[in-house]
Coordinates of C-alpha atoms and ligand atoms in Angstrom, one line a residue:
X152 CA 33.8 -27.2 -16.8
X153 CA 31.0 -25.5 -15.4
X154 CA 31.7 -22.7 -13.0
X155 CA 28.9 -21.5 -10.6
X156 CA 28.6 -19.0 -7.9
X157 CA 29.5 -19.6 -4.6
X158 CA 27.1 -21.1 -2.0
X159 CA 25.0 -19.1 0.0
X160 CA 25.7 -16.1 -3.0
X161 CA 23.3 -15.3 -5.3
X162 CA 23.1 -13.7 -8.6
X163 CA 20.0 -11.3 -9.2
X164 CA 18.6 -11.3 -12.5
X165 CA 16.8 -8.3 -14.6
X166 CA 13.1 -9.7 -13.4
X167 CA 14.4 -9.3 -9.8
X168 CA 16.3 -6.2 -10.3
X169 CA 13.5 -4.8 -11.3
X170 CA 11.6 -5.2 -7.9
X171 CA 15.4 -4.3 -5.7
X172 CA 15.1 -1.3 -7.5
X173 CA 11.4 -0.4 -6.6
X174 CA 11.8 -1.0 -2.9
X175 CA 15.0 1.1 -2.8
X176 CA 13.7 4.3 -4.7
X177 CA 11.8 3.8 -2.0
X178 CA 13.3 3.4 0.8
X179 CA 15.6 6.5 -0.9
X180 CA 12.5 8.6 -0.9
X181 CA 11.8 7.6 2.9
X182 CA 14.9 8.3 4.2
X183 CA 15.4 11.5 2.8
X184 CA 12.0 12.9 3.9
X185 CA 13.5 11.9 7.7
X186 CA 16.7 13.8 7.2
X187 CA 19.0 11.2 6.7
X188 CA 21.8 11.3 4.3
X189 CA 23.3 8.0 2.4
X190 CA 26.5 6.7 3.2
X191 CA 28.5 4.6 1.2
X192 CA 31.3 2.7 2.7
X193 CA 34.3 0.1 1.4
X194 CA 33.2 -3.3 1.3
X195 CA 36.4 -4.4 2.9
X196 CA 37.3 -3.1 6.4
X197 CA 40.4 -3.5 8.9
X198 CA 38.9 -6.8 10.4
X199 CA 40.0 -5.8 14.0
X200 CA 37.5 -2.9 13.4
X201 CA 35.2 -5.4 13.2
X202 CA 36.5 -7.7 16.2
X203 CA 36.5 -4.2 18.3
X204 CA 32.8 -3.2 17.4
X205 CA 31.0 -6.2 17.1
X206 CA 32.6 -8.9 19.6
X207 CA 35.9 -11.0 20.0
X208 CA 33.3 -13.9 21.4
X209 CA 30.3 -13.4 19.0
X210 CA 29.3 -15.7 16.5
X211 CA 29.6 -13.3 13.2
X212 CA 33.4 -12.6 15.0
X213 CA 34.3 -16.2 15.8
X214 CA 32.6 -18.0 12.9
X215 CA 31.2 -15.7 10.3
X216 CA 33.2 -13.3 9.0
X217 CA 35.2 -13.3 5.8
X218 CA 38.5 -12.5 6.7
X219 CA 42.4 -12.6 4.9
X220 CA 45.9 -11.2 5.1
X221 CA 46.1 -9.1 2.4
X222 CA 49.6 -9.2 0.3
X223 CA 50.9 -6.3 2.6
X224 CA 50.2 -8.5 5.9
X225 CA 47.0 -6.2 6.9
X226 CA 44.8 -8.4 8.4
X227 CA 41.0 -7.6 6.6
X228 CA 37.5 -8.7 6.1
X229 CA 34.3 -8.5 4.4
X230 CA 32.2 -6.0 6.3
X231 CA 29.8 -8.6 8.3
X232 CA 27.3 -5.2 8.6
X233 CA 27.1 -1.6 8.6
X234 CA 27.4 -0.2 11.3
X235 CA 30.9 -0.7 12.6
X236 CA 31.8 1.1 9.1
X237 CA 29.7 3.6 9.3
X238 CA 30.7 4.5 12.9
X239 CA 34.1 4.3 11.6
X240 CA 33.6 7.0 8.7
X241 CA 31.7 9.3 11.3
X242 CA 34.9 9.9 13.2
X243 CA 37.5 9.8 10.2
X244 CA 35.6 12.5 8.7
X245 CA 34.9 14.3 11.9
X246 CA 31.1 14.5 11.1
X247 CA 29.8 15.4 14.6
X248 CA 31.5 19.1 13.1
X249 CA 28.6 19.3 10.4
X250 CA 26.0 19.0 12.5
X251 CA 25.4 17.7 16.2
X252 CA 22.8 15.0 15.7
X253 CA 24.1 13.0 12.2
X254 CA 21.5 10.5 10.8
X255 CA 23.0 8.6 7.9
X256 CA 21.4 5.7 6.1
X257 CA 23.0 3.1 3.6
X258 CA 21.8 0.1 1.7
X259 CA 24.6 -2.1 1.0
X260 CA 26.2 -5.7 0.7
X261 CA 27.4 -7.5 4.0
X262 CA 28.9 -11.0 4.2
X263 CA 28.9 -13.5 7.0
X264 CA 30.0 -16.8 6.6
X265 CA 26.5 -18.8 8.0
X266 CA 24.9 -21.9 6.6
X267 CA 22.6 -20.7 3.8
X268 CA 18.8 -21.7 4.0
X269 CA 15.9 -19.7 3.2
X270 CA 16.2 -15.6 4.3
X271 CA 19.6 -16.8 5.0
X272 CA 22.7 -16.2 2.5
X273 CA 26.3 -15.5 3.2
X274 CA 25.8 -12.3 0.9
X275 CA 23.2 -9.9 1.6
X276 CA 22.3 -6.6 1.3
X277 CA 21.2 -4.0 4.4
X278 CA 19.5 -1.2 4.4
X279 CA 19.8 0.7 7.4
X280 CA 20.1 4.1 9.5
X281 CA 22.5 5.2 12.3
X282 CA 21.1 8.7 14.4
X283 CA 24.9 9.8 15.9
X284 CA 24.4 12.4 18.6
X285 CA 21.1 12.4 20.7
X286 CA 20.6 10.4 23.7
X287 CA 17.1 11.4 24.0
X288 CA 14.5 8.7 24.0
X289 CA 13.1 10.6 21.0
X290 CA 15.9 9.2 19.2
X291 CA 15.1 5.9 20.0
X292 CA 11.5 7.2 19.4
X293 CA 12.0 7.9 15.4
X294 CA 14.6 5.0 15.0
X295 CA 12.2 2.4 16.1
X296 CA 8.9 3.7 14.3
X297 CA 11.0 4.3 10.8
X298 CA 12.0 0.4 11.1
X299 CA 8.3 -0.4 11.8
X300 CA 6.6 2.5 9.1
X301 CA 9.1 1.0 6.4
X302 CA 7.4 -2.6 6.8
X303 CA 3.5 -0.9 7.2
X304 CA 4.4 1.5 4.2
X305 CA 5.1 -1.6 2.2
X306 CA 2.0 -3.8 3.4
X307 CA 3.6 -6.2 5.3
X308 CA 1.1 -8.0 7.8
X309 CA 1.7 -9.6 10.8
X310 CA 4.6 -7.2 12.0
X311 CA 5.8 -8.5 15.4
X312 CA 7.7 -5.5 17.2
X313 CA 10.0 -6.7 20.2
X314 CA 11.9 -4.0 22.3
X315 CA 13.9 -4.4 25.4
X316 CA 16.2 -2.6 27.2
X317 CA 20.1 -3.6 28.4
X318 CA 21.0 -0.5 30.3
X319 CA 24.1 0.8 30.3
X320 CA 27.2 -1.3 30.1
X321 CA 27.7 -1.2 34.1
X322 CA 24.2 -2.5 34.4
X323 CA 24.9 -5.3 31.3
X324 CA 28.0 -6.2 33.7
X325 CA 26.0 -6.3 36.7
X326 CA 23.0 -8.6 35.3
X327 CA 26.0 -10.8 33.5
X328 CA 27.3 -11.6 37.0
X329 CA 23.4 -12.6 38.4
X330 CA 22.9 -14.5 35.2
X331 CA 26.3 -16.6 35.5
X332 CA 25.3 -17.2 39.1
X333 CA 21.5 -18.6 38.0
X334 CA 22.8 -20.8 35.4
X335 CA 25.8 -21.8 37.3
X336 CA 22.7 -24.6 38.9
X337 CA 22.1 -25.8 35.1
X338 CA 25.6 -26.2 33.7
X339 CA 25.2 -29.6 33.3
X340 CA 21.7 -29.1 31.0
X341 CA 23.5 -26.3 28.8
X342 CA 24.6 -27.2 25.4
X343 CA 28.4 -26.9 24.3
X344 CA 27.6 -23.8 22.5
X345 CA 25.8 -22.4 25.5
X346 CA 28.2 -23.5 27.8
X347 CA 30.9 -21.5 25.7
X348 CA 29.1 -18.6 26.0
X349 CA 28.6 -18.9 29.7
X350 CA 32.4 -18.5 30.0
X351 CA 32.6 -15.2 27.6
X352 CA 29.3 -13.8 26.7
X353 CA 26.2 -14.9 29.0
X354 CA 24.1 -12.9 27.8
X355 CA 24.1 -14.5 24.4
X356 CA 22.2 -17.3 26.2
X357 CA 19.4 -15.8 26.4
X358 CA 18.6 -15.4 22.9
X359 CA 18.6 -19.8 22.6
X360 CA 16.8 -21.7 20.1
X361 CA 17.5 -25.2 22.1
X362 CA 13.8 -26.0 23.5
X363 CA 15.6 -27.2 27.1
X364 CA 17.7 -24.4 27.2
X365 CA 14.5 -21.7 26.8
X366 CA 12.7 -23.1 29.9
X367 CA 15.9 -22.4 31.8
X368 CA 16.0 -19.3 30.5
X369 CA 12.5 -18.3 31.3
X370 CA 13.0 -18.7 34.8
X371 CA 15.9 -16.4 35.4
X372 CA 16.6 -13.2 36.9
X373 CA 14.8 -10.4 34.3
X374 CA 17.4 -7.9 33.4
X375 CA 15.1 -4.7 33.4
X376 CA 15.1 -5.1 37.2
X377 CA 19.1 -4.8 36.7
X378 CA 18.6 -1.2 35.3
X379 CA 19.1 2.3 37.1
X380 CA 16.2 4.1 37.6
X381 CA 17.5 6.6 34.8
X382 CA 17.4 3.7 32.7
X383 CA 13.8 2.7 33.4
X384 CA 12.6 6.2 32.9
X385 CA 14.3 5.9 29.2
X386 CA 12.7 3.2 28.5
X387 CA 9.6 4.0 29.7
X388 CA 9.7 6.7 27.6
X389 CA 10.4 5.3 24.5
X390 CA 7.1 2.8 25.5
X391 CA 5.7 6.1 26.1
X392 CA 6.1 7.7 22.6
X393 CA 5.7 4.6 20.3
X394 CA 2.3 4.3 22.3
X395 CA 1.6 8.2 21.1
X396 CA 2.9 7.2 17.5
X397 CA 0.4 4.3 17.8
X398 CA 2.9 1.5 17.1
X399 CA 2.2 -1.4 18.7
X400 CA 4.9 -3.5 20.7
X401 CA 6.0 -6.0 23.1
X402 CA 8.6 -6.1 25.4
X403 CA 10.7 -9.0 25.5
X404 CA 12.8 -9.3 28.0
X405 CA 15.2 -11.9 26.2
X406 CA 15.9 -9.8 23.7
X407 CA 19.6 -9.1 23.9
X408 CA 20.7 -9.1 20.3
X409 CA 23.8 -10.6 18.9
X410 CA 26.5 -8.1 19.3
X411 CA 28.3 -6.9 21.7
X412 CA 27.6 -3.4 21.1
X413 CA 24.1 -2.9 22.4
X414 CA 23.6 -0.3 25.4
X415 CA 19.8 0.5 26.7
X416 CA 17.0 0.0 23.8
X417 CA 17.1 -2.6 21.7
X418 CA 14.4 -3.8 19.2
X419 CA 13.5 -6.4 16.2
X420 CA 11.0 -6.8 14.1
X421 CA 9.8 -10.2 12.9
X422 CA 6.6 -11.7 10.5
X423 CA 5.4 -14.9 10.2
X424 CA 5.5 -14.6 6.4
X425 CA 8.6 -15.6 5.8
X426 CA 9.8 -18.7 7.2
X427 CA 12.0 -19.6 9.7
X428 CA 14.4 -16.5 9.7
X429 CA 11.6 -14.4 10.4
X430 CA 13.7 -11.4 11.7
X431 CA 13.3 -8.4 9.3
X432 CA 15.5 -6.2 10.9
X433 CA 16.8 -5.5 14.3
X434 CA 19.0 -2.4 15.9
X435 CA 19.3 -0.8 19.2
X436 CA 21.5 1.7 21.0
X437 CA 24.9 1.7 21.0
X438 CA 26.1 4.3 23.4
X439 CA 29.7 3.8 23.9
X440 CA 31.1 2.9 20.3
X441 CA 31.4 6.1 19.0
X442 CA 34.2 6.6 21.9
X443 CA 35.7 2.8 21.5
X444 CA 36.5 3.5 17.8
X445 CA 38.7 6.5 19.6
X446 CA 36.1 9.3 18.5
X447 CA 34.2 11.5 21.2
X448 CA 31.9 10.3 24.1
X449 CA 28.7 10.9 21.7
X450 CA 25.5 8.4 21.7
X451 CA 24.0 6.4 18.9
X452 CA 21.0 4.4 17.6
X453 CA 20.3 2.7 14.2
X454 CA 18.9 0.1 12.7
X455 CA 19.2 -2.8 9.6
X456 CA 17.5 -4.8 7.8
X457 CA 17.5 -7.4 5.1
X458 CA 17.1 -6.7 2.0
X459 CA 16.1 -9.9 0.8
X460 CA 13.8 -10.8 3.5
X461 CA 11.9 -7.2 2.7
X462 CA 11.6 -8.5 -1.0
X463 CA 10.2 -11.8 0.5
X464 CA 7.7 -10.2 2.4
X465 CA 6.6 -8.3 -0.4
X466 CA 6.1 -10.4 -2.7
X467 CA 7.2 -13.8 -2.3
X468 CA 7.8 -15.2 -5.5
X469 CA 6.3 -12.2 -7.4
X470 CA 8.2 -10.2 -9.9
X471 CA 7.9 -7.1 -12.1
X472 CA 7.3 -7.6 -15.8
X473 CA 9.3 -6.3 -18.2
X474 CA 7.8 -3.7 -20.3
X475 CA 8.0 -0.8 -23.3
X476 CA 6.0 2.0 -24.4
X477 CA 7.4 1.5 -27.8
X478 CA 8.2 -1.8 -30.2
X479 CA 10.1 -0.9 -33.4
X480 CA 9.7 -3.9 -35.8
X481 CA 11.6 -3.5 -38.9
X482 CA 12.6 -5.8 -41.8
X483 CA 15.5 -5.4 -44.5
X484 CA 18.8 -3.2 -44.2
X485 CA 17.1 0.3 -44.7
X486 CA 14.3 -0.3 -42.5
X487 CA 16.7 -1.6 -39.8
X488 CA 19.2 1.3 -40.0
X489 CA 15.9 3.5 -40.2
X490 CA 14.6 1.8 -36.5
X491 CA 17.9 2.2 -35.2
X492 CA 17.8 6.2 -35.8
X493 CA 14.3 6.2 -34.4
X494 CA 15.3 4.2 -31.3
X495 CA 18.0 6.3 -31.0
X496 CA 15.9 10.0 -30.8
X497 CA 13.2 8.3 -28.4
X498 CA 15.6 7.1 -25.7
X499 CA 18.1 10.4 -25.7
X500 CA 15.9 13.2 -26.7
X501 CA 12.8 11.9 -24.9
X502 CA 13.4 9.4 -22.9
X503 CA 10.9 7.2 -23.9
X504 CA 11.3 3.6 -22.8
X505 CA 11.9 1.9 -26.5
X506 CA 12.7 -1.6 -27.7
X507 CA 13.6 -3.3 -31.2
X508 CA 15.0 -6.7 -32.3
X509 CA 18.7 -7.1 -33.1
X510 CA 18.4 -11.0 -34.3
X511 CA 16.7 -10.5 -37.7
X512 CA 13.6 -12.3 -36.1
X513 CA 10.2 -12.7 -38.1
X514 CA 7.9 -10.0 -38.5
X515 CA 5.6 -12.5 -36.7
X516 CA 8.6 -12.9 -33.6
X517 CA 8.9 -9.4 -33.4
X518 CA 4.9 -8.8 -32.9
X519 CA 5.4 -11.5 -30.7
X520 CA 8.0 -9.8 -28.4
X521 CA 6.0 -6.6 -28.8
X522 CA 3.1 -8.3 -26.7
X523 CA 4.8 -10.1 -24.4
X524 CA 6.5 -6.4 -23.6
X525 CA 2.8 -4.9 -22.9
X526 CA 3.9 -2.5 -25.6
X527 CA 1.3 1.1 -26.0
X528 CA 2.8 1.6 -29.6
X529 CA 4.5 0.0 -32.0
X530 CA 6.2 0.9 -35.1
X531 CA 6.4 -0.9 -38.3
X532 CA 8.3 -0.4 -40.8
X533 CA 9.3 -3.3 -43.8
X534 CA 10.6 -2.7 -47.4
X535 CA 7.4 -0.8 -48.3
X536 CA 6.9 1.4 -45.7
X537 CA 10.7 2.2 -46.5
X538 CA 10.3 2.9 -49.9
X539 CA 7.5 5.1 -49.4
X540 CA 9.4 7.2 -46.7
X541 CA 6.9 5.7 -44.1
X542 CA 6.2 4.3 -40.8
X543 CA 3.0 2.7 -39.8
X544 CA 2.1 3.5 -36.0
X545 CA 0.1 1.1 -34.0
X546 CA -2.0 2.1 -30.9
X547 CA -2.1 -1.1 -29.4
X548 CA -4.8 -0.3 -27.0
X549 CA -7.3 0.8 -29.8
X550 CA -5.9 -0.8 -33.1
X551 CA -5.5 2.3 -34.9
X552 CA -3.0 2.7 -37.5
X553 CA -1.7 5.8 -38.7
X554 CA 0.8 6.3 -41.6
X555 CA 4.1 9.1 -40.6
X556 CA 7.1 10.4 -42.7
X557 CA 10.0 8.2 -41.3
X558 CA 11.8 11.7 -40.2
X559 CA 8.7 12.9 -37.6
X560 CA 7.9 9.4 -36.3
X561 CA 9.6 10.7 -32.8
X562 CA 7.9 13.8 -32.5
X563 CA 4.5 11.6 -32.4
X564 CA 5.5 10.5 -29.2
X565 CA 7.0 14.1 -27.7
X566 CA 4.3 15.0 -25.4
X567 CA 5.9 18.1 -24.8
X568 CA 5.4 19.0 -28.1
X569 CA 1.6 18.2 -27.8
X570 CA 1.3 20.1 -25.2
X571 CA 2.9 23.0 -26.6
Ligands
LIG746 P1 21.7 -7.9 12.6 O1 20.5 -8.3 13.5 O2 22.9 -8.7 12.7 O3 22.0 -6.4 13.0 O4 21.2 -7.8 11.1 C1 20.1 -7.0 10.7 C2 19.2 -7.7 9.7 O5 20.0 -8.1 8.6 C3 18.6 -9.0 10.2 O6 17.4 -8.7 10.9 C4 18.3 -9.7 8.9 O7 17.1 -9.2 8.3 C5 19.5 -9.3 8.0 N1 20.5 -10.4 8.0 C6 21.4 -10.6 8.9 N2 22.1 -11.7 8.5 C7 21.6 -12.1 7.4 C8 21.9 -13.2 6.4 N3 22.9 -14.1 6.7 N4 21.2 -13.4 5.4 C9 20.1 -12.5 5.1 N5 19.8 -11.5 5.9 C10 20.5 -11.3 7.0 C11 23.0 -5.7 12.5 O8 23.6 -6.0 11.5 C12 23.3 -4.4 13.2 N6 24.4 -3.7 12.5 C13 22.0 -3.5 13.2 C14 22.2 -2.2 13.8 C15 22.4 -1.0 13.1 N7 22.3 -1.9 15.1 C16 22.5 -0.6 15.3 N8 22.5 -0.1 14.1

């Protein structure tokens, strides 16, 4: 019986490979010029880190996440995202030690158990940064415009950046309590899921798809007049610099993110380009997690994004080519071991990217595969060109032939030796 991979997972083949790897040289290359250093954490966490971090009411808690006994009756999970982990790590390994402000990226798998659709899968991959030690809105400042600059770097159009603040967790508690009261004169019009989270997580409301539910919504009390006016002044000055770093946002005052997490800023970033789960990535502050997870009282912001929604952005269904500077086609035993030799020296010594046919094909197949490769060179060599000690080099771009001693064929293509 056929076996195939699990719903909502998905296998990624050499043609798309190709592209992943691309976009995360770099997104390497970017973060390193900002300071950060990579982070690579387990896949599998301690699920109540997870329930502790993120939210025992949210839906990636409740619904979403992967979770077991293992044989030893530890209760774990799939890591739903990164940041829980990565906070995690910071204090086990007493980072804040190294270096007062730690900025860390990682690009990595994350599970959640939602229904698959488009931009949607139930593995994915994030990339992401988390800044561990400033509270400054400068912070916030460099956080946000990386997100955006990643997208602008990589020609995505129509970027919609939405920022918002949720103050501190008093002032969350505070506009929680006006919010319950508001909606308290619409339970009957909230849906079951709404009316669930008006029990343990109201602010989760605000961030409803239900047509109904988003007129209610509109109408009720704005939670940036909830904020202290040290708060405001944050804010204001993050507005303040993106404006300077000429990014251009709006502030959405709905914007309240799905875990529980968030303190002050919080920010998304959406296109139209690809479908209905338009949000590229999203990320905020997170103020108070660093001490939660038992570590010091030190502040945070980061960010993440989908990997696969980036790739869909750029290119839709586009992919990379496959392709070789060199195509070895040989014929007969000698010539064969002959091409394996050559092969051999071009990919260790010189690192030259270097393809031959291991099936015995046609002289005619292997030409074939040579130009569907987009091969510069190739290299033939039959039972003459054996017996005379020869190789016959093709420049594919001009047509020109040239006859070479089996033995140097490699040093043709050493441009160090040329240039020596
Ligand atoms: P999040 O909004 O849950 O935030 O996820 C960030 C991004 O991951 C989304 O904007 C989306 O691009 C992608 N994503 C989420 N779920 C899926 C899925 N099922 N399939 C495909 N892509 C998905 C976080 O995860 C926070 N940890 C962000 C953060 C970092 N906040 C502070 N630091």
């Amino acid at each position: 019986m056929k076996i195939n991979s699990i719903k909502g997972m998905h296998d990624l083949l050499p043609h798309q490979t190709r592209n992943w790897r691309q976009i995360e040289t770099i997104l390497h290359n970017f973060f390193n010029v900002h300071g950060y250093g990579e982070i690579r954490t387990p896949n599998i966490e301690q699920t109540k880190l997870f329930k502790r971090v993120i939210g025992d009411e949210t839906d990636i808690v409740t619904k979403e996440m992967y979770s077991w006994e293992d044989r030893n009756g530890d209760n774990i999970s799939l890591r739903p995202e990164l940041t829980a982990p990565t906070v995690r790590a910071f204090i086990e390994h007493n980072l804040e030690k190294l270096n007062k402000n730690t900025k860390l990226y990682y690009i990595g798998s994350a599970f959640r158990r939602e229904r698959p659709q488009k931009g949607r899968q139930r593995q994915f991959s994030q990339f992401g940064v988390e800044a561990i030690g400033s509270e400054f809105p400068e912070q916030d400042a460099e956080v946000v415009s990386m997100a955006y600059n990643i997208y602008e770097m990589l020609g995505i159009e129509n970027l919609d950046l939405v920022i918002n603040s949720v103050g501190s967790e008093e002032s969350k508690k505070n506009y929680s309590k006006e919010l319950k009261i508001y909606l308290s004169d619409f339970s009957n019009q909230l849906s079951d899921v709404s009316k669930n989270r008006y029990k343990n997580n109201p602010l989760r409301i605000l961030d409803t798809k239900d047509k109904e539910e988003i007129k209610i919504v509109e109408n009720a009390p704005n939670i940036l007049d909830f904020l202290t006016e040290s708060e405001i002044e944050h804010f204001n000055q993050v507005k303040r610099y993106l404006d300077k770093l000429g990014i251009p946002y709006r502030v959405d005052k709905g914007l309240v993110r799905g875990l529980d997490y968030y303190t002050m800023t919080t920010f998304e970033i959406r296109t139209n380009s690809i479908g209905s789960q338009d949000a590229l990535c999203g990320g905020g502050r997170y103020n108070n997690l660093v001490d939660q997870l038992g570590g010091k009282s030190i502040p945070a912001i980061g960010f993440a994004a989908g990997m696969e929604r980036l790739v869909m952005a750029i290119s839709g269904e586009e992919t990379i080519e496959d392709s070789v500077d060199i195509f070895i086609l040989s014929m007969g035993d000698l010539a064969i071991m002959n091409a394996l030799k050559i092969c051999d020296k071009l990919r260790s010594q010189l690192g030259i990217n270097v393809r031959m046919d291991l099936t015995r094909s046609s002289f005619k197949s292997q030409m074939r595969q040579a130009n569907k490769l987009n091969a510069n060179y190739v290299v033939i060599i039959g039972e003459d060109e054996v017996n005379k000690n020869i190789g016959i080099i093709k420049d594919m771009s001009s047509g020109n032939q040239s006859e070479v001693p089996l033995d140097t064929i490699h040093k043709n293509f050493d441009i160090k030796s040329d240039e020596q």
